[in-house]
XYZ file of C-alpha atoms in Angstrom:
750
model
C 0.000 0.000 0.000
C 1.202 3.463 -0.885
C 1.208 6.106 1.827
C -0.077 9.504 0.793
C 2.600 11.126 2.904
C 5.226 9.293 1.027
C 4.008 10.360 -2.429
C 5.404 13.895 -2.225
C 8.752 12.481 -1.148
C 8.737 9.999 -4.001
C 7.756 12.760 -6.397
C 10.592 14.942 -5.079
C 13.180 12.244 -5.573
C 11.850 11.551 -9.046
C 12.071 15.242 -9.749
C 15.623 15.376 -8.431
C 16.529 12.295 -10.415
C 14.903 13.727 -13.489
C 16.737 17.007 -13.029
C 19.964 15.124 -12.531
C 19.272 12.957 -15.544
C 18.101 15.759 -17.814
C 20.559 18.381 -16.584
C 23.758 16.970 -15.166
C 24.052 13.891 -17.370
C 23.700 15.820 -20.689
C 25.976 18.483 -19.307
C 28.514 15.849 -18.296
C 28.267 14.182 -21.707
C 28.573 17.566 -23.398
C 31.609 18.381 -21.286
C 33.214 15.031 -22.023
C 32.638 15.110 -25.774
C 33.563 18.775 -26.067
C 36.901 18.217 -24.321
C 37.544 14.974 -26.169
C 36.693 16.295 -29.633
C 38.521 19.567 -29.052
C 41.592 17.719 -27.828
C 41.578 15.468 -30.884
C 41.222 18.422 -33.240
C 44.107 20.274 -31.637
C 46.129 17.046 -31.506
C 45.580 16.485 -35.236
C 46.465 20.065 -36.135
C 49.598 20.058 -33.976
C 50.765 16.816 -35.557
C 50.052 18.128 -39.053
C 52.020 21.304 -38.330
C 54.905 19.309 -36.873
C 54.890 16.958 -39.868
C 54.786 19.917 -42.251
C 57.627 21.640 -40.393
C 59.779 18.503 -40.499
C 58.930 17.792 -44.160
C 59.527 21.361 -45.360
C 62.790 21.526 -43.418
C 63.883 18.202 -44.917
C 62.980 19.387 -48.419
C 64.818 22.671 -47.839
C 68.028 20.967 -46.740
C 67.792 18.483 -49.578
C 67.445 21.238 -52.169
C 70.075 23.406 -50.451
C 72.672 20.617 -50.314
C 71.761 19.297 -53.768
C 72.082 22.813 -55.130
C 75.482 23.135 -53.486
C 76.454 19.738 -54.936
C 75.396 20.919 -58.406
C 77.484 24.089 -57.992
C 80.458 22.017 -56.821
C 80.018 19.623 -59.762
C 79.859 22.543 -62.205
C 83.238 23.720 -60.899
C 84.655 20.173 -61.039
C 83.666 19.743 -64.695
C 85.244 22.985 -65.875
C 87.760 22.129 -68.625
C 89.991 24.949 -67.414
C 90.224 23.393 -63.939
C 90.978 19.952 -65.420
C 93.700 21.571 -67.496
C 95.089 23.384 -64.418
C 95.557 20.013 -62.649
C 97.784 18.839 -65.537
C 96.682 15.227 -65.401
C 97.397 14.963 -61.683
C 101.087 15.920 -62.026
C 101.489 18.245 -59.034
C 104.736 19.687 -60.422
C 102.709 21.134 -63.309
C 99.740 22.397 -61.291
C 98.539 25.878 -62.216
C 98.293 26.873 -58.571
C 97.324 30.449 -59.314
C 94.319 29.275 -61.331
C 93.418 26.697 -58.682
C 93.502 29.388 -55.982
C 91.309 31.686 -58.110
C 88.803 28.868 -58.705
C 88.614 28.086 -54.976
C 88.120 31.759 -54.122
C 85.325 31.931 -56.659
C 83.711 28.781 -55.224
C 83.959 30.155 -51.670
C 81.924 33.199 -52.728
C 79.128 31.294 -54.496
C 77.026 30.995 -51.331
C 77.265 32.828 -48.008
C 77.347 29.599 -46.010
C 80.521 28.243 -47.646
C 83.213 28.638 -44.995
C 86.107 27.033 -46.828
C 86.801 25.722 -50.301
C 89.645 23.341 -51.009
C 91.009 20.944 -53.579
C 92.667 17.583 -52.973
C 94.457 15.265 -55.337
C 93.143 11.808 -56.232
C 94.722 10.329 -53.087
C 93.208 12.847 -50.709
C 96.247 15.084 -50.214
C 95.334 18.746 -49.851
C 96.514 20.859 -52.810
C 95.143 24.262 -51.753
C 92.505 25.757 -49.461
C 90.630 29.079 -49.128
C 91.003 30.791 -46.711
C 94.687 29.921 -46.779
C 95.866 27.429 -44.136
C 99.478 26.607 -45.130
C 99.985 24.257 -42.192
C 97.662 21.604 -43.644
C 98.497 21.901 -47.360
C 100.010 18.597 -48.507
C 98.419 16.570 -45.685
C 96.370 13.511 -46.558
C 92.687 13.657 -45.713
C 91.803 10.272 -47.176
C 90.329 9.401 -43.785
C 87.619 12.028 -44.156
C 84.089 10.945 -44.999
C 83.963 13.262 -48.017
C 86.935 11.439 -49.579
C 85.516 8.004 -48.850
C 82.095 9.055 -50.114
C 83.383 10.367 -53.466
C 85.634 7.310 -53.844
C 82.734 4.973 -53.099
C 80.042 6.638 -55.212
C 82.123 8.204 -57.968
C 79.970 11.350 -57.923
C 79.197 14.421 -55.825
C 78.821 13.518 -52.155
C 77.553 15.295 -49.020
C 79.698 14.267 -46.066
C 79.090 13.852 -42.380
C 79.593 16.941 -40.226
C 83.054 17.374 -38.731
C 85.484 19.917 -37.279
C 87.637 21.360 -40.063
C 91.381 21.865 -39.715
C 91.117 25.119 -41.661
C 91.657 28.523 -40.068
C 89.421 28.854 -37.005
C 88.559 25.111 -37.016
C 84.923 25.695 -38.035
C 82.315 22.953 -37.836
C 81.315 22.103 -41.391
C 79.692 19.608 -43.710
C 81.650 18.999 -46.899
C 80.115 18.818 -50.377
C 82.706 17.133 -52.589
C 82.788 16.434 -56.328
C 85.355 14.430 -58.349
C 87.443 16.145 -61.029
C 87.961 13.861 -63.987
C 89.920 13.920 -67.210
C 87.968 13.393 -70.454
C 89.018 9.732 -70.213
C 87.156 9.442 -66.905
C 90.234 9.111 -64.692
C 89.858 10.979 -61.435
C 92.646 13.515 -60.886
C 91.307 15.428 -57.928
C 88.410 16.364 -55.675
C 87.009 19.875 -55.198
C 85.184 20.510 -51.925
C 82.912 23.265 -50.590
C 82.715 23.164 -46.788
C 79.310 24.463 -45.623
C 79.392 25.974 -42.124
C 77.161 24.415 -39.493
C 76.455 27.818 -37.965
C 74.618 28.725 -41.208
C 72.431 25.646 -40.804
C 72.011 26.517 -37.112
C 70.837 30.029 -38.025
C 68.229 28.652 -40.448
C 67.019 26.107 -37.890
C 66.618 28.824 -35.247
C 64.782 31.195 -37.608
C 62.502 28.473 -38.970
C 61.755 27.208 -35.471
C 60.785 30.699 -34.324
C 58.486 31.136 -37.312
C 56.818 27.740 -36.776
C 56.707 27.876 -32.988
C 58.620 24.588 -32.763
C 62.128 23.385 -31.978
C 64.246 21.833 -34.751
C 67.023 19.262 -34.373
C 69.102 18.197 -37.390
C 71.591 15.298 -37.566
C 73.900 13.961 -40.252
C 74.199 10.442 -41.731
C 75.832 8.946 -38.652
C 73.459 10.651 -36.230
C 75.830 13.437 -35.220
C 74.150 16.674 -34.137
C 74.317 19.314 -36.903
C 71.931 21.953 -35.519
C 69.718 22.407 -32.472
C 67.417 25.446 -32.455
C 67.503 25.584 -28.659
C 71.264 24.858 -28.424
C 70.707 22.188 -25.777
C 73.691 20.026 -26.804
C 77.150 20.445 -28.250
C 77.359 20.197 -32.076
C 78.525 16.803 -33.438
C 77.418 15.053 -30.238
C 76.024 11.566 -31.060
C 72.230 11.301 -31.255
C 71.870 7.919 -32.955
C 70.594 6.361 -29.723
C 67.500 8.559 -30.009
C 64.761 6.268 -31.467
C 63.467 9.128 -33.603
C 66.908 9.692 -35.151
C 67.350 5.962 -35.694
C 63.955 5.722 -37.419
C 64.660 8.717 -39.683
C 68.119 7.330 -40.526
C 66.264 4.206 -41.626
C 64.259 6.295 -44.086
C 61.071 6.468 -42.000
C 59.120 9.526 -40.874
C 56.422 9.834 -38.251
C 55.191 11.278 -34.965
C 56.541 10.423 -31.507
C 55.742 11.437 -27.924
C 58.329 11.213 -25.165
C 58.156 11.852 -21.405
C 55.098 11.805 -19.171
C 52.617 14.281 -17.775
C 53.423 17.961 -18.111
C 57.016 17.237 -19.203
C 56.065 15.248 -22.332
C 57.223 16.405 -25.759
C 55.461 15.836 -29.094
C 57.744 15.526 -32.120
C 57.756 14.724 -35.832
C 60.784 13.168 -37.495
C 61.637 12.865 -41.177
C 64.648 11.879 -43.299
C 66.290 14.302 -45.728
C 65.787 12.366 -49.001
C 68.930 11.525 -50.917
C 71.243 13.042 -48.277
C 70.804 10.733 -45.286
C 70.271 13.491 -42.712
C 67.363 13.655 -40.292
C 65.080 16.464 -39.115
C 63.094 16.435 -35.862
C 60.474 19.110 -35.116
C 59.211 19.068 -31.543
C 57.060 21.066 -29.161
C 56.220 20.589 -25.451
C 52.807 18.987 -24.956
C 51.957 21.585 -22.329
C 52.245 24.308 -24.936
C 50.807 22.291 -27.822
C 47.665 21.351 -25.910
C 47.222 24.547 -23.935
C 43.984 25.079 -25.842
C 42.639 21.764 -24.544
C 43.302 22.795 -20.947
C 41.522 26.077 -21.568
C 38.609 24.144 -23.028
C 38.386 21.875 -19.993
C 38.253 24.840 -17.623
C 35.568 26.484 -19.725
C 33.365 23.395 -19.779
C 33.776 22.987 -15.990
C 32.477 26.495 -15.453
C 29.556 25.751 -17.774
C 28.679 22.625 -15.746
C 28.572 24.697 -12.551
C 26.417 27.363 -14.156
C 23.774 25.620 -16.257
C 22.203 28.991 -17.049
C 25.198 30.056 -19.120
C 25.430 26.756 -21.037
C 24.588 28.361 -24.356
C 27.014 31.236 -23.875
C 29.721 28.798 -22.851
C 29.113 26.698 -25.964
C 29.347 29.733 -28.187
C 32.547 30.816 -26.447
C 33.950 27.323 -26.870
C 33.134 27.277 -30.577
C 34.631 30.714 -31.031
C 37.752 29.598 -29.172
C 38.231 26.495 -31.306
C 37.667 28.374 -34.539
C 40.080 31.087 -33.494
C 42.773 28.567 -32.621
C 42.289 26.874 -35.955
C 42.435 30.164 -37.811
C 45.641 31.132 -35.987
C 47.203 27.765 -36.807
C 46.171 28.035 -40.464
C 47.372 31.633 -40.574
C 50.776 30.591 -39.264
C 50.999 27.807 -41.801
C 49.983 30.176 -44.601
C 52.506 32.775 -43.387
C 55.310 30.222 -43.551
C 54.186 29.091 -47.000
C 53.962 32.672 -48.254
C 57.463 33.385 -46.927
C 59.037 30.688 -49.110
C 60.670 31.691 -52.388
C 59.098 28.734 -54.200
C 55.483 28.511 -55.250
C 53.621 25.752 -53.378
C 50.225 24.244 -54.225
C 48.319 21.368 -52.632
C 45.672 19.563 -54.681
C 43.257 16.846 -53.601
C 43.055 13.348 -55.086
C 40.860 14.654 -57.913
C 43.408 17.302 -58.843
C 41.402 20.227 -57.483
C 43.421 23.016 -55.799
C 43.172 22.991 -51.994
C 45.649 25.697 -51.029
C 48.542 27.653 -52.510
C 50.976 30.286 -51.327
C 51.435 33.836 -52.594
C 54.487 32.951 -54.680
C 52.583 30.272 -56.576
C 49.663 32.611 -57.249
C 52.061 35.311 -58.460
C 53.976 32.989 -60.791
C 50.860 31.398 -62.281
C 49.091 34.755 -62.483
C 51.954 36.121 -64.555
C 51.483 33.469 -67.263
C 48.862 34.477 -69.773
C 46.384 31.779 -70.773
C 46.896 29.246 -67.948
C 43.598 27.382 -67.277
C 42.099 27.176 -63.793
C 42.369 23.364 -63.780
C 45.514 22.475 -65.760
C 45.182 18.753 -64.926
C 41.832 18.328 -66.670
C 42.049 16.925 -70.237
C 41.206 20.316 -71.723
C 43.540 22.083 -69.290
C 46.439 19.782 -70.203
C 46.109 20.635 -73.886
C 45.798 24.374 -73.246
C 48.815 24.377 -70.921
C 50.871 22.249 -73.327
C 50.192 24.724 -76.132
C 51.861 27.478 -74.074
C 55.180 25.591 -73.814
C 58.105 25.055 -76.152
C 57.805 21.273 -75.709
C 54.098 20.384 -75.478
C 54.681 16.614 -75.484
C 56.887 16.936 -72.411
C 54.007 18.447 -70.412
C 51.538 15.861 -71.726
C 53.862 13.095 -70.531
C 54.196 14.828 -67.151
C 50.398 15.117 -66.797
C 50.007 11.442 -67.739
C 52.515 10.377 -65.071
C 50.601 12.258 -62.363
C 47.219 10.979 -63.526
C 48.302 7.320 -63.765
C 50.541 7.062 -60.692
C 49.387 8.709 -57.415
C 52.769 7.795 -55.884
C 54.800 9.538 -58.598
C 57.506 11.935 -57.397
C 59.800 13.864 -59.723
C 61.292 17.116 -60.971
C 60.544 18.593 -64.389
C 61.442 21.787 -66.183
C 59.276 23.667 -68.666
C 59.845 26.721 -70.855
C 57.161 29.147 -72.041
C 57.110 29.538 -75.802
C 56.050 33.200 -75.816
C 58.304 34.732 -73.163
C 61.094 32.163 -72.844
C 60.646 31.984 -69.051
C 61.736 28.674 -67.506
C 60.173 26.949 -64.504
C 61.295 23.965 -62.435
C 58.429 21.893 -61.039
C 58.735 19.380 -58.189
C 55.760 17.150 -57.486
C 55.194 14.478 -54.842
C 52.281 12.744 -53.097
C 51.004 14.508 -49.965
C 50.267 12.385 -46.898
C 48.998 12.953 -43.385
C 50.666 11.793 -40.172
C 49.301 8.261 -40.687
C 50.763 8.113 -44.214
C 47.305 8.325 -45.736
C 47.339 9.815 -49.223
C 45.731 13.273 -49.198
C 46.535 14.493 -52.683
C 49.577 16.010 -54.351
C 51.945 18.824 -53.425
C 53.652 20.783 -56.192
C 56.420 23.365 -55.877
C 57.142 25.846 -58.633
C 60.368 27.794 -59.028
C 61.261 30.211 -61.823
C 64.764 29.410 -63.087
C 64.905 31.850 -66.003
C 67.812 33.776 -64.484
C 69.671 30.525 -63.746
C 69.319 29.395 -67.354
C 70.465 32.810 -68.560
C 73.421 32.595 -66.171
C 74.270 29.156 -67.572
C 74.155 30.573 -71.077
C 76.408 33.470 -70.078
C 78.765 31.046 -68.326
C 78.953 28.882 -71.452
C 79.688 31.915 -73.615
C 82.300 33.137 -71.146
C 84.033 29.742 -71.021
C 83.998 29.494 -74.798
C 85.387 33.015 -75.143
C 88.077 32.530 -72.528
C 89.157 29.132 -73.855
C 89.477 30.479 -77.395
C 90.699 34.052 -77.013
C 93.129 33.500 -74.136
C 94.468 30.173 -75.373
C 95.661 31.617 -78.691
C 98.157 34.187 -77.314
C 99.187 31.783 -74.564
C 99.991 29.108 -77.145
C 102.116 31.576 -79.120
C 103.976 32.732 -76.004
C 104.661 29.171 -74.848
C 105.643 28.018 -78.333
C 108.163 30.761 -79.015
C 109.475 30.617 -75.443
C 110.097 26.887 -75.901
C 112.011 27.577 -79.122
C 114.142 30.177 -77.329
C 114.950 27.727 -74.537
C 115.686 24.603 -76.561
C 117.247 25.905 -79.796
C 120.362 27.793 -80.710
C 119.137 30.836 -82.643
C 120.859 33.757 -84.264
C 120.305 37.233 -82.853
C 117.847 38.295 -85.547
C 115.642 35.208 -85.145
C 115.805 35.466 -81.355
C 114.803 39.127 -81.558
C 111.869 38.278 -83.806
C 110.692 35.579 -81.396
C 110.991 37.958 -78.435
C 109.051 40.614 -80.317
C 106.276 38.091 -81.009
C 106.201 37.031 -77.346
C 106.036 40.701 -76.292
C 103.222 41.419 -78.734
C 101.180 38.354 -77.712
C 101.730 39.143 -74.026
C 100.372 42.623 -74.652
C 97.381 41.130 -76.437
C 96.802 38.776 -73.510
C 97.077 41.667 -71.054
C 94.544 43.672 -73.051
C 92.057 40.778 -73.042
C 92.439 40.253 -69.304
C 92.068 43.988 -68.651
C 88.808 43.974 -70.625
C 87.453 41.169 -68.434
C 88.574 42.948 -65.257
C 87.125 46.296 -66.359
C 83.714 44.763 -67.030
C 83.834 42.966 -63.699
C 84.600 46.238 -61.889
C 81.763 47.959 -63.736
C 79.261 45.235 -62.788
C 80.422 45.342 -59.154
C 80.120 49.142 -59.031
C 83.862 49.625 -58.448
C 84.582 51.387 -61.748
C 85.801 54.941 -61.044
C 87.113 57.702 -63.293
C 89.481 60.605 -62.687
C 87.763 63.334 -64.718
C 89.803 66.318 -65.873
C 90.069 68.415 -69.049
C 92.430 67.074 -71.739
C 93.144 67.575 -75.438
C 91.054 65.026 -77.365
C 92.756 65.867 -80.675
C 96.130 64.888 -79.243
C 94.734 61.549 -78.019
C 93.211 60.895 -81.439
C 96.495 61.632 -83.214
C 98.372 59.227 -80.933
C 95.958 56.372 -81.568
C 95.822 56.993 -85.318
C 99.641 56.972 -85.507
C 99.796 53.776 -83.437
C 97.332 51.852 -85.593
C 98.757 53.275 -88.828
C 102.135 51.828 -87.845
C 100.607 48.443 -87.000
C 98.488 48.020 -90.141
C 100.153 48.722 -93.475
C 97.161 47.241 -95.308
C 94.811 50.083 -94.348
C 94.875 53.834 -94.808
C 93.859 55.598 -91.577
C 93.035 59.280 -91.990
C 92.317 61.828 -89.253
C 90.123 64.684 -90.459
C 90.441 67.412 -87.816
C 89.185 70.989 -88.374
C 92.532 72.464 -87.309
C 91.583 73.222 -83.719
C 92.027 71.526 -80.387
C 89.014 69.865 -78.799
C 89.224 69.866 -75.034
C 86.882 67.455 -73.248
C 86.318 66.401 -69.634
C 87.236 62.793 -68.869
C 89.958 60.277 -68.099
C 92.427 60.369 -70.976
C 93.517 56.717 -70.848
C 89.937 55.436 -70.818
C 88.933 57.638 -73.751
C 92.037 56.433 -75.626
C 90.884 52.872 -74.886
C 87.527 53.601 -76.574
C 89.251 55.145 -79.616
C 91.612 52.173 -79.897
C 88.728 49.714 -79.722
C 86.773 51.450 -82.476
C 89.883 51.723 -84.694
C 90.720 48.052 -84.113
C 87.207 46.975 -85.128
C 87.249 49.205 -88.208
C 90.539 47.646 -89.343
C 89.503 44.048 -88.587
C 86.203 44.284 -90.453
C 87.537 46.234 -93.474
C 89.058 44.668 -96.594
C 92.788 45.026 -97.194
C 93.493 48.538 -98.445
C 90.173 49.868 -97.224
C 90.267 53.406 -95.791
C 89.400 54.197 -92.170
C 88.268 57.772 -91.556
C 88.446 59.468 -88.110
C 86.837 62.880 -87.604
C 85.771 65.245 -84.807
C 83.175 67.991 -84.511
C 81.358 70.000 -81.884
C 77.792 69.024 -80.962
C 76.014 71.532 -78.661
C 78.338 71.441 -75.667
C 79.832 68.059 -76.569
C 82.548 66.802 -78.883
C 81.700 63.954 -81.263
C 84.342 61.504 -82.510
C 83.432 59.453 -85.591
C 85.232 56.347 -86.922
C 84.060 55.229 -90.372
C 85.029 52.263 -92.541
C 83.923 50.757 -95.833
C 84.039 47.186 -94.604
C 81.570 44.361 -94.110
C 78.848 46.279 -92.322
C 76.454 44.810 -89.753
C 73.243 42.904 -90.614
C 70.199 44.889 -89.502
C 68.758 41.976 -87.502
C 71.925 41.796 -85.354
C 72.364 45.525 -84.750
C 70.161 45.768 -81.583
C 72.506 43.343 -79.738
C 75.779 44.908 -80.836
C 76.644 46.425 -77.431
C 75.736 43.217 -75.520
C 78.535 41.403 -73.700
C 80.074 38.477 -75.647
C 77.989 39.263 -78.740
C 79.816 39.012 -82.055
C 78.387 39.592 -85.510
C 77.684 36.182 -87.013
C 78.030 35.906 -90.781
C 80.053 33.882 -93.243
C 82.523 36.782 -93.567
C 83.071 37.388 -89.838
C 83.291 33.916 -88.282
C 87.059 33.664 -88.821
C 87.725 37.117 -87.336
C 88.802 36.850 -83.694
C 87.384 38.761 -80.790
C 85.828 38.378 -77.359
C 82.656 40.355 -77.929
C 83.572 42.578 -74.972
C 85.070 45.602 -76.721
C 81.910 47.473 -77.670
C 80.198 46.607 -74.375
C 83.181 48.068 -72.535
C 83.192 51.145 -74.797
C 79.563 51.838 -73.968
C 80.182 51.541 -70.220
C 83.201 53.870 -70.383
C 81.447 56.509 -72.499
C 78.288 56.468 -70.373
C 80.407 56.685 -67.204
C 81.763 59.961 -68.653
C 78.223 61.264 -69.095
C 78.432 60.777 -72.856
C 76.732 58.534 -75.357
C 77.769 56.148 -78.125
C 76.077 54.844 -81.261
C 76.556 53.697 -84.834
C 75.092 53.574 -88.329
C 75.745 50.578 -90.554
C 74.636 49.077 -93.847
C 75.534 45.459 -94.528
C 78.100 45.220 -97.295
C 78.810 48.973 -97.349
C 80.526 49.695 -94.039
C 79.905 51.132 -90.580
C 80.234 54.469 -88.809
C 80.713 54.418 -85.029
C 80.594 57.621 -82.981
C 80.710 58.751 -79.391
C 80.199 62.103 -77.681
C 81.882 63.479 -74.552
C 81.163 66.699 -72.605
C 83.325 69.555 -73.855
C 85.408 71.522 -71.360
C 84.795 75.277 -70.937
C 81.811 77.490 -71.818
C 79.146 76.554 -74.386
C 79.265 78.000 -77.896
C 77.908 81.555 -78.263
C 74.863 81.253 -80.543
C 75.433 84.811 -81.882
C 78.959 84.089 -83.102
C 79.475 84.452 -86.848
C 76.400 86.480 -87.871
C 76.950 89.728 -85.999
C 73.360 89.863 -84.710
C 71.245 88.558 -81.867
C 70.835 84.755 -81.727
C 67.513 83.456 -83.030
C 65.626 80.800 -81.052
C 62.633 78.883 -82.403
C 60.263 77.682 -79.627
C 57.850 74.946 -80.792
C 55.332 74.653 -77.921
C 51.530 74.227 -78.002
C 51.114 75.335 -74.357
C 50.901 79.127 -74.487
C 51.870 79.578 -70.823
C 55.018 77.505 -71.305
C 55.802 79.334 -74.548
C 55.447 82.702 -72.773
C 57.883 81.546 -70.091
C 60.482 80.595 -72.728
C 60.026 83.954 -74.472
C 60.494 85.901 -71.211
C 63.617 84.022 -70.129
C 65.328 83.890 -73.520
C 64.562 87.534 -74.307
C 66.301 88.624 -71.096
C 69.490 86.987 -72.466
C 69.306 89.134 -75.600
C 67.952 86.417 -77.905
C 65.289 86.870 -80.579
C 62.479 84.350 -79.993
C 60.017 82.982 -82.574
C 57.079 80.828 -81.368
C 55.267 78.074 -83.299
C 52.288 76.188 -81.826
C 52.326 73.082 -84.074
C 54.975 70.790 -85.477
C 54.023 71.690 -89.046
C 54.392 75.425 -88.365
C 57.698 74.972 -86.539
C 59.139 72.811 -89.334
C 58.132 75.381 -91.967
C 59.741 78.270 -90.009
C 62.951 76.293 -89.426
C 63.273 75.351 -93.095
C 62.531 78.878 -94.303
C 65.049 80.618 -91.998
C 67.127 78.154 -89.890
C 67.412 79.409 -86.278
C 70.478 79.098 -84.045
C 68.592 77.059 -81.443
C 65.321 75.079 -81.320
C 63.344 74.425 -78.109
C 61.064 71.546 -79.111
C 58.133 70.052 -77.151
C 57.810 66.268 -77.679
C 54.007 66.018 -77.345
C 52.529 68.439 -79.879
C 49.041 68.819 -81.268
C 48.586 68.028 -84.947
C 49.931 65.292 -87.214
C 53.622 65.896 -86.429
C 54.795 65.252 -82.861
C 58.152 66.394 -81.500
C 60.005 63.203 -82.508
C 58.857 63.493 -86.127
C 59.829 67.182 -86.263
C 63.256 66.321 -84.824
C 63.747 63.558 -87.403
C 62.923 65.896 -90.299
C 65.101 68.694 -88.920
C 68.083 66.315 -88.853
């Protein structure tokens, strides 16, 4: 039987139970799932960021060290360096050239601390910076020597303490030097300083909010962003290092409680190094702790459940946005374009560099991997089939990884593309990551390097061969005085030619480095012209060189020796490209505050299509008549730099088959020419200006100087006035109303 008194009590307990069940239990479940789901989300994001940090760092070091290996290999394959090693005979080494090559290698990248060259047995031949105490020592025990010997190609060594000046910690990038037969005659090495790698690791770690640790092939410490251990200390016992050395990458957690550390490890492909990115769990999961406290407060205050949920959602979204913003900031800071696509080939994200590079290519489709997009993109390239094959590889093999290079047909720009599958922390395939780098300047540099090597090998070898040949005859043969004198004269002449070539190279180098200076002072240009004409007239009996001077001295402002160098270059070209007996005419005249020097010949002339490139370094006119004529292609480029450094200008007129006229102008010394001289009356100035206010200003200013001013408002009117009664001076506006603008009027007045 149920007591009536007990019913209210039973109802109260049921009410309490119901309230507990409908209030506390859902709140508890909400708290549990909110904390759990939030923790998982943050955990996943942290691991993705760590994996990305480790992967990007690994890719950076791979490309950096591979790039350094390519540079080292390019030096090792230089024919001039092979020739300097004289087949491995150290008594015949060209040590001066070897030292110059090492100095050049040491300046290629800021991180190169030392550059050195060893013979085939590992004995040190030379080193930069100079360390005489170790030259001649054998370093066959070094890993770089064993690596090159074992692989036969460029090799990145383990990190070690160098015996060079200062004993820096370095990693050596070594490349074999081989004769054309394939025999190894030496090894050239660029030692990359560990403090450079340390600086990158510290900067990257700060940007990512992580700590980076980098080891070499044997597990020796190369860099530690937090500097917790001494460089080169062994780390192979670390399971993460051991796993990465085995070619594996992944996520690991070490320690317990608040002292635990979350880390991602990855190998550096092709190099054997390892990268570990780590972050303390207390910092990585700080958001989870905040979330737990928030949910606890919500459980205590059921009335603010909704507000707490909104705050929680806002908190999670903000954390995610911050994490994504950091990732995007790092991506945008890279020099390479980066794009991530999903499994269907649709773009997921890209950095600013990628958007800029792709945006600068006209006609690129939005989805270049679609069948239509592949054809459109291929049509923009110089080798369409190459891109079609690349697209087919990606479409047919999700695991494909490779590097390709493409060139745009319209602009000639070159791009290097690296593509690889993108995976998450559990190695699940997410899509494909593609990096894009413009290498147009590198290809242009390679072309310039090839032209320079070809020029040097041809132009410098010829006088050197003559000097060595005649010197050998003088040493090994008994010669009469006349023959000996002739040989010595030839050696002297070829040495002078060699000196001139080298000076041209050095002058252009100083100009490009901004170290080219002039001592400007007034000097007699006519005297300099007479000296050069006499010199070349004595050297070339097959040509008649005439100097047509108006019987007065022309004083200009400049450096006399440099101006003489320009005159000599123009005379030399006129003689070389003129037929035997052809006249060469040199003349001077005043040109409105300047002095113009003209050198004319009746030689081969220059094809019109090649004229725009005439003042380009290493450019030589290419025709059936000029291919056998020697030259470096530097003379006219150097002339232009010298003349422009004087504040002058240089140009030419040429007709193929009829001859060429080269001229240059330099500022004249002293006061400008009086426009009233010779006619006994006031100077007449024609002002061609369609702006009446500007014309009135010219009239007021010129009239105060005692000049008679005539104004024309159109080009047609100005041209008619000038032709009817030529003025002493014309002030000409470029943008004029009417059919004739200023340029056309100027052309007709000339």
